[in-house]
Coordinates of C-alpha atoms and ligand atoms in Angstrom, one line a residue:
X17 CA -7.7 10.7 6.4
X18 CA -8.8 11.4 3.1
X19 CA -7.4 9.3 -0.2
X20 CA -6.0 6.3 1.7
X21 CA -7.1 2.7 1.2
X22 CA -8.2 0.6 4.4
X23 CA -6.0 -2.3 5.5
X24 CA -8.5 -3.5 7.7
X25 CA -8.2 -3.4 11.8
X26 CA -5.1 -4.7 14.0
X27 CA -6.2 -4.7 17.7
X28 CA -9.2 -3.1 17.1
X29 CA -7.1 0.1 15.8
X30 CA -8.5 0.9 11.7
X31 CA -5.3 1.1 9.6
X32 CA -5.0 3.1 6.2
X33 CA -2.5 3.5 3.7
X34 CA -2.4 6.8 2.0
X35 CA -2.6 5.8 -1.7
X36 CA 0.8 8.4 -2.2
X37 CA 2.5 5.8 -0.8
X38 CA 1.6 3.1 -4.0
X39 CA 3.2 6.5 -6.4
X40 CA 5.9 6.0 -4.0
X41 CA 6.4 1.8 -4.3
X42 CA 6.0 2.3 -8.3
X43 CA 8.8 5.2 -8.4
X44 CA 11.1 3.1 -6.5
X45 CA 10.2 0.3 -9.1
X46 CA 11.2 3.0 -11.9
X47 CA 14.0 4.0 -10.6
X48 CA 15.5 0.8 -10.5
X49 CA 14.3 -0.2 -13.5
X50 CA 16.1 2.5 -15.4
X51 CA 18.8 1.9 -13.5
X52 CA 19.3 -1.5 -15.5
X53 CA 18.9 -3.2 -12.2
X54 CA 17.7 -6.9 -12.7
X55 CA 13.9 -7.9 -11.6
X56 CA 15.8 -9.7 -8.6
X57 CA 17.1 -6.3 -7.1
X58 CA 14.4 -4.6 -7.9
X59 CA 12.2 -7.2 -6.1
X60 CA 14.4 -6.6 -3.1
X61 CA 14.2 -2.9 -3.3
X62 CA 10.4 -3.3 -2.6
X63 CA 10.5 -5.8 -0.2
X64 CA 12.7 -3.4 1.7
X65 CA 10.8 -0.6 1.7
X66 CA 7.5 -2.8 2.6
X67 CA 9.8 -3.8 5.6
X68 CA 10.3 -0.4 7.2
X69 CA 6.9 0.5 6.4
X70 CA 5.7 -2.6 8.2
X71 CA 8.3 -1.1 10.9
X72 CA 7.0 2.2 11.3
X73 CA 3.6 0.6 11.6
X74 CA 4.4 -1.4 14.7
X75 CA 6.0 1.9 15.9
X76 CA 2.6 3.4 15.7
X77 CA 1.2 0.5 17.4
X78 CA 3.4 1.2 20.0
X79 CA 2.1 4.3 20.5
X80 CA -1.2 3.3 20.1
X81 CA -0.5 0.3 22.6
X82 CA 0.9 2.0 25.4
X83 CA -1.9 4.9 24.8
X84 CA -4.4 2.0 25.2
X85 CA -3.1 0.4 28.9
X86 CA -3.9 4.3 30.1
X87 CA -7.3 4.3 28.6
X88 CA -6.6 6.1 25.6
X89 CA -8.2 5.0 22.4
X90 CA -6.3 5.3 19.2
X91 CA -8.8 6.3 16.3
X92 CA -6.7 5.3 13.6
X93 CA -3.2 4.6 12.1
X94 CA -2.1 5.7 8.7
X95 CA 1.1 5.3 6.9
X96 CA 2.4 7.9 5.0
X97 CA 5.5 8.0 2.4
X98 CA 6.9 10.3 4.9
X99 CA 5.8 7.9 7.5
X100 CA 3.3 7.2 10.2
X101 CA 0.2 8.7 11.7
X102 CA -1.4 7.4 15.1
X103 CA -4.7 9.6 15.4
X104 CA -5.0 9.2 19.5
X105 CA -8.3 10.5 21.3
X106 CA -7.2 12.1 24.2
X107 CA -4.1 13.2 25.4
X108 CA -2.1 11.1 27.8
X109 CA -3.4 13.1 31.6
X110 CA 0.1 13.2 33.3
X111 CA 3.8 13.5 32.6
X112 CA 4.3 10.2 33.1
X113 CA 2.1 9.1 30.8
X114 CA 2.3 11.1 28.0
X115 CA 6.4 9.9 28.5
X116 CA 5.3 6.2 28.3
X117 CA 3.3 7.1 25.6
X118 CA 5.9 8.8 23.5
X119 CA 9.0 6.4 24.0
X120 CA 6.4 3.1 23.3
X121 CA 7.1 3.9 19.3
X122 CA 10.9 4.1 19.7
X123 CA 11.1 1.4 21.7
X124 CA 9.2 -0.7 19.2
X125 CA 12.2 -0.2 17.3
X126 CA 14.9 -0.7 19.2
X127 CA 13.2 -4.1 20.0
X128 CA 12.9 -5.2 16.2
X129 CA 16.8 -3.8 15.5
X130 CA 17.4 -6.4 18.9
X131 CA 15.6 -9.1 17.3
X132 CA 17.4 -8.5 13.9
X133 CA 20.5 -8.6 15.7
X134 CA 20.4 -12.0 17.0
X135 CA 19.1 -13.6 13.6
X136 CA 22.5 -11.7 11.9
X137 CA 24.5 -13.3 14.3
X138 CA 22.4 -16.8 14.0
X139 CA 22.5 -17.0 10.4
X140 CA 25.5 -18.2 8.5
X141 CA 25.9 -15.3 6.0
X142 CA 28.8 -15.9 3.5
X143 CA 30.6 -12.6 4.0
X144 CA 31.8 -12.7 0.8
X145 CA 31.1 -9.5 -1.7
X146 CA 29.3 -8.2 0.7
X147 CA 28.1 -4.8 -0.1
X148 CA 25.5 -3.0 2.6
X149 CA 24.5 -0.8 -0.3
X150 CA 22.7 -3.3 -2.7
X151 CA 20.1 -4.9 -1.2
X152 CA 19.6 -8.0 -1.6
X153 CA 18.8 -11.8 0.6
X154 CA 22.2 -11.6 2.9
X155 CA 22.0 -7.3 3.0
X156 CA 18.5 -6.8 3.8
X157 CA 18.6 -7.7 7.4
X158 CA 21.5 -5.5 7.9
X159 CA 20.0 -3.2 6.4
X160 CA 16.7 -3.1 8.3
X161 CA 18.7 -3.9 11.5
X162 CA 20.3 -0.2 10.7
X163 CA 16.8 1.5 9.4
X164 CA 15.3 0.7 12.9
X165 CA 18.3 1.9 14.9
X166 CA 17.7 5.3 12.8
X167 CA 13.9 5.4 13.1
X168 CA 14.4 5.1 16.9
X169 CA 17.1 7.7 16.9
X170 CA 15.5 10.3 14.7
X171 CA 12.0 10.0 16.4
X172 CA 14.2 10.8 19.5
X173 CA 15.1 14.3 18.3
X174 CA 14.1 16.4 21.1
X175 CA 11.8 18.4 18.6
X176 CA 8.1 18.5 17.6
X177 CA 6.3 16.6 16.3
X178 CA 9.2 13.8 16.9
X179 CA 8.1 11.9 20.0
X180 CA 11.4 13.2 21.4
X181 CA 9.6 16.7 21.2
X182 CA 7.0 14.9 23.3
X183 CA 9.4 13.3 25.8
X184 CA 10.9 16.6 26.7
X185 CA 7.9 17.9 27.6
X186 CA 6.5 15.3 29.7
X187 CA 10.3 15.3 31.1
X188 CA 9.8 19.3 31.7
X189 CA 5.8 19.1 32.6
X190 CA 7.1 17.3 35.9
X191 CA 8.9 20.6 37.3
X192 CA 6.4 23.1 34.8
X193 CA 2.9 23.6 34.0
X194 CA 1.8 21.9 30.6
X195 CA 1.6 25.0 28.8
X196 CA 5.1 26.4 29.8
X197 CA 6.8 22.9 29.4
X198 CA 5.4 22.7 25.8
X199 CA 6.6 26.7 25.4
X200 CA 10.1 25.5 26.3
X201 CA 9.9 22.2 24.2
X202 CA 8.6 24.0 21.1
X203 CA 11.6 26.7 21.5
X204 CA 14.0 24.2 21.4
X205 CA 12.4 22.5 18.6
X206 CA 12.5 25.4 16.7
X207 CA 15.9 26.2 17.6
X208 CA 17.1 22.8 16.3
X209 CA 14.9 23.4 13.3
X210 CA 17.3 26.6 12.4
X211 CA 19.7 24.4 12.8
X212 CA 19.1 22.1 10.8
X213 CA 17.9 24.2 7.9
X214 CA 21.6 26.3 8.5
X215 CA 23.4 22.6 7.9
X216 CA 21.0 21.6 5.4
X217 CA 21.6 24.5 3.2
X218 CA 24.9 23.4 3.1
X219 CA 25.1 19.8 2.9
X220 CA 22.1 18.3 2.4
X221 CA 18.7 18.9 1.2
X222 CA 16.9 16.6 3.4
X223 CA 18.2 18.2 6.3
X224 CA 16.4 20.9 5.2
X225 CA 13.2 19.3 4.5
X226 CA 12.9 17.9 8.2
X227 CA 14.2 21.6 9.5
X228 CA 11.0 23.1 8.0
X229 CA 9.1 19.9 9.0
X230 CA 10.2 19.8 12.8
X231 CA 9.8 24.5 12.6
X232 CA 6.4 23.9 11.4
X233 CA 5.3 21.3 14.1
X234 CA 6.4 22.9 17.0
X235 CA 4.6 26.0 15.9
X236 CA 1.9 23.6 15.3
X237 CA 2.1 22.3 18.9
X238 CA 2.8 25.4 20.7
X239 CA -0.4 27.3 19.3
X240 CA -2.6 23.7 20.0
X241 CA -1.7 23.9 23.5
X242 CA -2.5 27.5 23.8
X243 CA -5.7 27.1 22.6
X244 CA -6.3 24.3 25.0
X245 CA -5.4 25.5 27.6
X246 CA -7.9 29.1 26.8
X247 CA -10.6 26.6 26.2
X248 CA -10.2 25.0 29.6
X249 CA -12.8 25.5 32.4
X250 CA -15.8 25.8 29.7
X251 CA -18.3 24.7 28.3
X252 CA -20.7 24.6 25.0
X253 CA -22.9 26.4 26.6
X254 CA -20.5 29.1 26.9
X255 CA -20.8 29.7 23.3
X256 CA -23.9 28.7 22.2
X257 CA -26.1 30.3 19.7
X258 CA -29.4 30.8 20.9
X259 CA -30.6 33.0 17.8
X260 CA -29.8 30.7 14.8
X261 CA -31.8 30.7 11.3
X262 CA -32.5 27.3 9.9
X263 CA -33.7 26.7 6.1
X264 CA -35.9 23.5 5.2
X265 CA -34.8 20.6 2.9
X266 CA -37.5 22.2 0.5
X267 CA -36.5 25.1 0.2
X268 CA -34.4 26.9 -2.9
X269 CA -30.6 28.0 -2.2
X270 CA -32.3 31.7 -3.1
X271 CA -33.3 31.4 0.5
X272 CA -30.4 30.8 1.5
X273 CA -28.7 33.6 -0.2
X274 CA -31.5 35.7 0.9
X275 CA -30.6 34.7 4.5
X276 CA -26.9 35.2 4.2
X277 CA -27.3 38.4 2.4
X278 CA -29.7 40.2 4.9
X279 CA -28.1 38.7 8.3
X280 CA -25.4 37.9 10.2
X281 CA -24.9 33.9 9.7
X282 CA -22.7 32.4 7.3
X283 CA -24.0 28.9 8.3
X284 CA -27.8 27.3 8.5
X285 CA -29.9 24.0 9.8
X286 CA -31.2 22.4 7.7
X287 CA -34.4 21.1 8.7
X288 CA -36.8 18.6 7.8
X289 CA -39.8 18.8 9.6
X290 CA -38.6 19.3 13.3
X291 CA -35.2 17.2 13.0
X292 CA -31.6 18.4 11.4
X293 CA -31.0 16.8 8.2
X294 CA -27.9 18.3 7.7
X295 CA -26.2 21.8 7.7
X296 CA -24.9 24.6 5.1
X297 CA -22.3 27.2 5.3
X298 CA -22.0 30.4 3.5
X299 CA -18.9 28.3 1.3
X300 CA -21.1 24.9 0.2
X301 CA -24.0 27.8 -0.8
X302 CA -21.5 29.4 -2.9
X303 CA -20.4 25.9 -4.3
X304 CA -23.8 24.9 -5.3
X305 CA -24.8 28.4 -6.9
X306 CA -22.1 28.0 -9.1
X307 CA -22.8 24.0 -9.8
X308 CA -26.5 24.1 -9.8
X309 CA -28.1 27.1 -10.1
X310 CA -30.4 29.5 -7.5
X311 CA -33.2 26.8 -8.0
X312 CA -31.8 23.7 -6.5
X313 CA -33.6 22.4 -3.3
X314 CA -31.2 23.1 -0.3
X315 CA -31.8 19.0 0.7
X316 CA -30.1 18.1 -2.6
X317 CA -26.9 20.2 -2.0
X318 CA -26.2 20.5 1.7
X319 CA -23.8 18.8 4.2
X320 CA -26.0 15.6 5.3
X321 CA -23.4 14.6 8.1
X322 CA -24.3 16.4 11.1
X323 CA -23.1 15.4 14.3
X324 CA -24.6 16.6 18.0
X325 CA -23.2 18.3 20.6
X326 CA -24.5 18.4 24.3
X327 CA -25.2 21.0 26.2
X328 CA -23.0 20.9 29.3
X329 CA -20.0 19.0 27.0
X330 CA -16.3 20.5 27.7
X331 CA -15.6 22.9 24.8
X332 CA -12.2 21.3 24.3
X333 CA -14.1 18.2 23.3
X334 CA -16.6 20.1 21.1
X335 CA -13.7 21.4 19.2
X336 CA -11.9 18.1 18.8
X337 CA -15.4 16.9 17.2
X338 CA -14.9 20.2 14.6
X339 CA -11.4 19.4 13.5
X340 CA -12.3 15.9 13.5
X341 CA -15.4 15.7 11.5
X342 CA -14.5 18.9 10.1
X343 CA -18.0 20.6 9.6
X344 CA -18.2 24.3 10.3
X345 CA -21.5 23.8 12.9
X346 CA -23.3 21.6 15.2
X347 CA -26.5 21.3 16.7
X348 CA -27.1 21.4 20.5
X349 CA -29.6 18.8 21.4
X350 CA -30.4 18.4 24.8
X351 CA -33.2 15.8 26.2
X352 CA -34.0 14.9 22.6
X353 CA -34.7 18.9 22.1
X354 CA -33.2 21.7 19.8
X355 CA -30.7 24.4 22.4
X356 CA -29.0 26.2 19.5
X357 CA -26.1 26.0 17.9
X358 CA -22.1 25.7 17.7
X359 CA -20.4 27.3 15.0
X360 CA -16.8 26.7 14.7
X361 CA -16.1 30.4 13.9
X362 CA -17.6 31.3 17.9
X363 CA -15.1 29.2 19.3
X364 CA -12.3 30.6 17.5
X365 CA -13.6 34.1 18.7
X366 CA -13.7 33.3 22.1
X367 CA -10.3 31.8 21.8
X368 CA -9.4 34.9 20.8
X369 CA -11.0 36.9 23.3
X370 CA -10.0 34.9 26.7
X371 CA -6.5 35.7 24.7
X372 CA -7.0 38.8 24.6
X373 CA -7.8 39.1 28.0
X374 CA -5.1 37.2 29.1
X375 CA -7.2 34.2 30.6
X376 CA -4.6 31.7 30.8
X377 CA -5.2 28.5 33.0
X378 CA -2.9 25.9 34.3
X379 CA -2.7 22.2 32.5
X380 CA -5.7 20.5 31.5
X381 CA -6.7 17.0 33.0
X382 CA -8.8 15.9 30.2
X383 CA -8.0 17.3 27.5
X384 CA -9.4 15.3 24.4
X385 CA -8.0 16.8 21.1
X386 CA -6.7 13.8 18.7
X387 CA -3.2 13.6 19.2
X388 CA -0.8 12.8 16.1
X389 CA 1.4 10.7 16.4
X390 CA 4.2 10.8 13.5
X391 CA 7.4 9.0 13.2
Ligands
ZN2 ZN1 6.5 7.9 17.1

């Protein structure tokens, strides 16, 4: 994810902090600072939120965990100031899994609230002035013991993208097919989402907030499985480009304006000599005309990162590679040699087209779009 800072690797799994989350650290800092609070409270105040940071990490790494004993690599974790974000590679094949899968992060919590549990009741705490609301050395485990038992509980709201928008569809994908069991799951979502906005408009902001969050995903998640599920069965060469244009790394953008001008592609190859040095869509030419000039060699100012595709590869993993990478096309290379080429555009018009035509398959078995985990 772009703009967050690498914490280094925990099993093997790359974990990032978004840098929003520092702004959020120094506002809390601010806050309490303004407040008149001493440098003791404030002190606590961060440690606490470091805590359930550190808590919804291990909830991803539940996730990411369980994911892993079915074969499922995670590609990264990332926390947020809204939470966190396990990028998984595939999705979990059956019901049972994807259920595993999904209750692994609450169940993280529940675990640590446990485990929190038994130290309150260990420790001699004086009870005296005690106030759950400031948070200080005899309040913070409380507190945290209480923050886990509502991370579990709100990740457990039977609404996408909470895992419990997850778990009723694995619950449902055991009587329905994948694609009417997320249908369901996303309705219900989104009927909880009015819900929620309706009681939030009322009482409380933040109610709101996650109502538009949780109407958002399950839009989010309906459409994704749609699209899967049209894109099942084929292949890249189903859409592959046979008649492409290429520029060369010497050339001047003019020629690529000239190109996009007098045809029909909005994105080149760039070559150099016989291999692909990197690509350039109709947007980075009108980028680079504006920063540099017609003149600039096209090997200065095009996308270097190009990434292959093979010729007989499912098209739901092709895709996955687009919205991972996020380039706009790939070259098909087959035996070391040059078939054409993917653009992302052709796959979104033959989603469109199988859904036009009503070409709508059962569940996938390997279906290998990341899958976010939030919490
Ligand atoms: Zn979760």
């Amino acid at each position: 994810m772009k703009w967050s800072l690498s914490l280094g690797r925990v099993s093997g799994i790359k974990v990032f902090i978004h840098w929003t989350f520092l702004i959020l650290v120094s506002w809390i800092i601010l806050q309490n600072a303004l407040q008149g609070q001493t440098l003791e409270q404030i002190f606590w105040a961060v440690i606490f939120i470091l805590a359930i940071f550190a808590c919804v990490f291990l909830h991803e790494l539940g996730h990411a965990l369980a994911a892993r004993h079915y074969g499922i690599q995670t590609q990264d974790i990332t926390i947020l100031p809204i939470g966190g974000l396990a990028r998984l590679q595939n999705l979990p094949e059956d019901p049972k899994q994807e259920l595993v899968v999904a209750l692994a992060g609450p169940a993280v919590n529940v675990v640590i609230a446990a485990c929190l549990f038994i130290m309150i009741s260990i420790l001699p705490f004086s009870q005296e002035n005690f106030d759950v609301m400031t948070i200080d050395s005899r309040t913070f485990l409380y507190t945290l013991f209480f923050a886990n038992l509502i991370l579990a509980l709100f990740n457990l709201i039977p609404a996408f993208p909470m895992d419990g928008g997850r778990v009723l569809r694995a619950l449902l994908s055991f009587r329905l097919s994948w694609v009417k069991a997320t249908r369901i799951a996303a309705s219900v979502g989104q009927v909880l989402a009015i819900f929620f906005v309706v009681i939030g408009l009322f009482y409380n902001p933040i109610l709101l907030l996650i109502g538009f969050f949780i109407f958002l995903g399950a839009q989010a998640e309906a459409s994704f499985s749609e699209k899967r599920s049209l894109m099942q069965g084929f292949h890249v060469y189903d859409v592959i480009m046979k008649d492409f244009r290429t520029v060369s790394v010497e050339d001047e953008l003019t020629d690529a304006v000239e190109l996009l001008l007098n045809g029909q592609s909005t994105v080149f190859l760039v070559l150099e000599g016989d291999h692909v040095a990197g690509t350039l869509s109709k947007n980075e030419i009108i980028k680079a005309l504006s920063e540099y000039g017609k003149h600039v060699k096209i090997g200065d100012v095009m996308n270097r990162q190009v990434e292959t595709l093979s010729y007989d590869m499912p098209l739901e993993k092709a895709y996955q590679q687009f919205q991972q990478k996020r380039l706009m096309v790939m070259p098909v290379i087959e035996n070391g040699s040059l078939m054409g080429i993917v653009d992302v555009e052709n796959i979104h018009e033959f989603i469109m087209i199988k859904h036009a035509v009503g070409a709508e398959k059962s569940r996938s078995k390997a279906a290998e779009e990341p899958y976010h985990y939030s919490s």
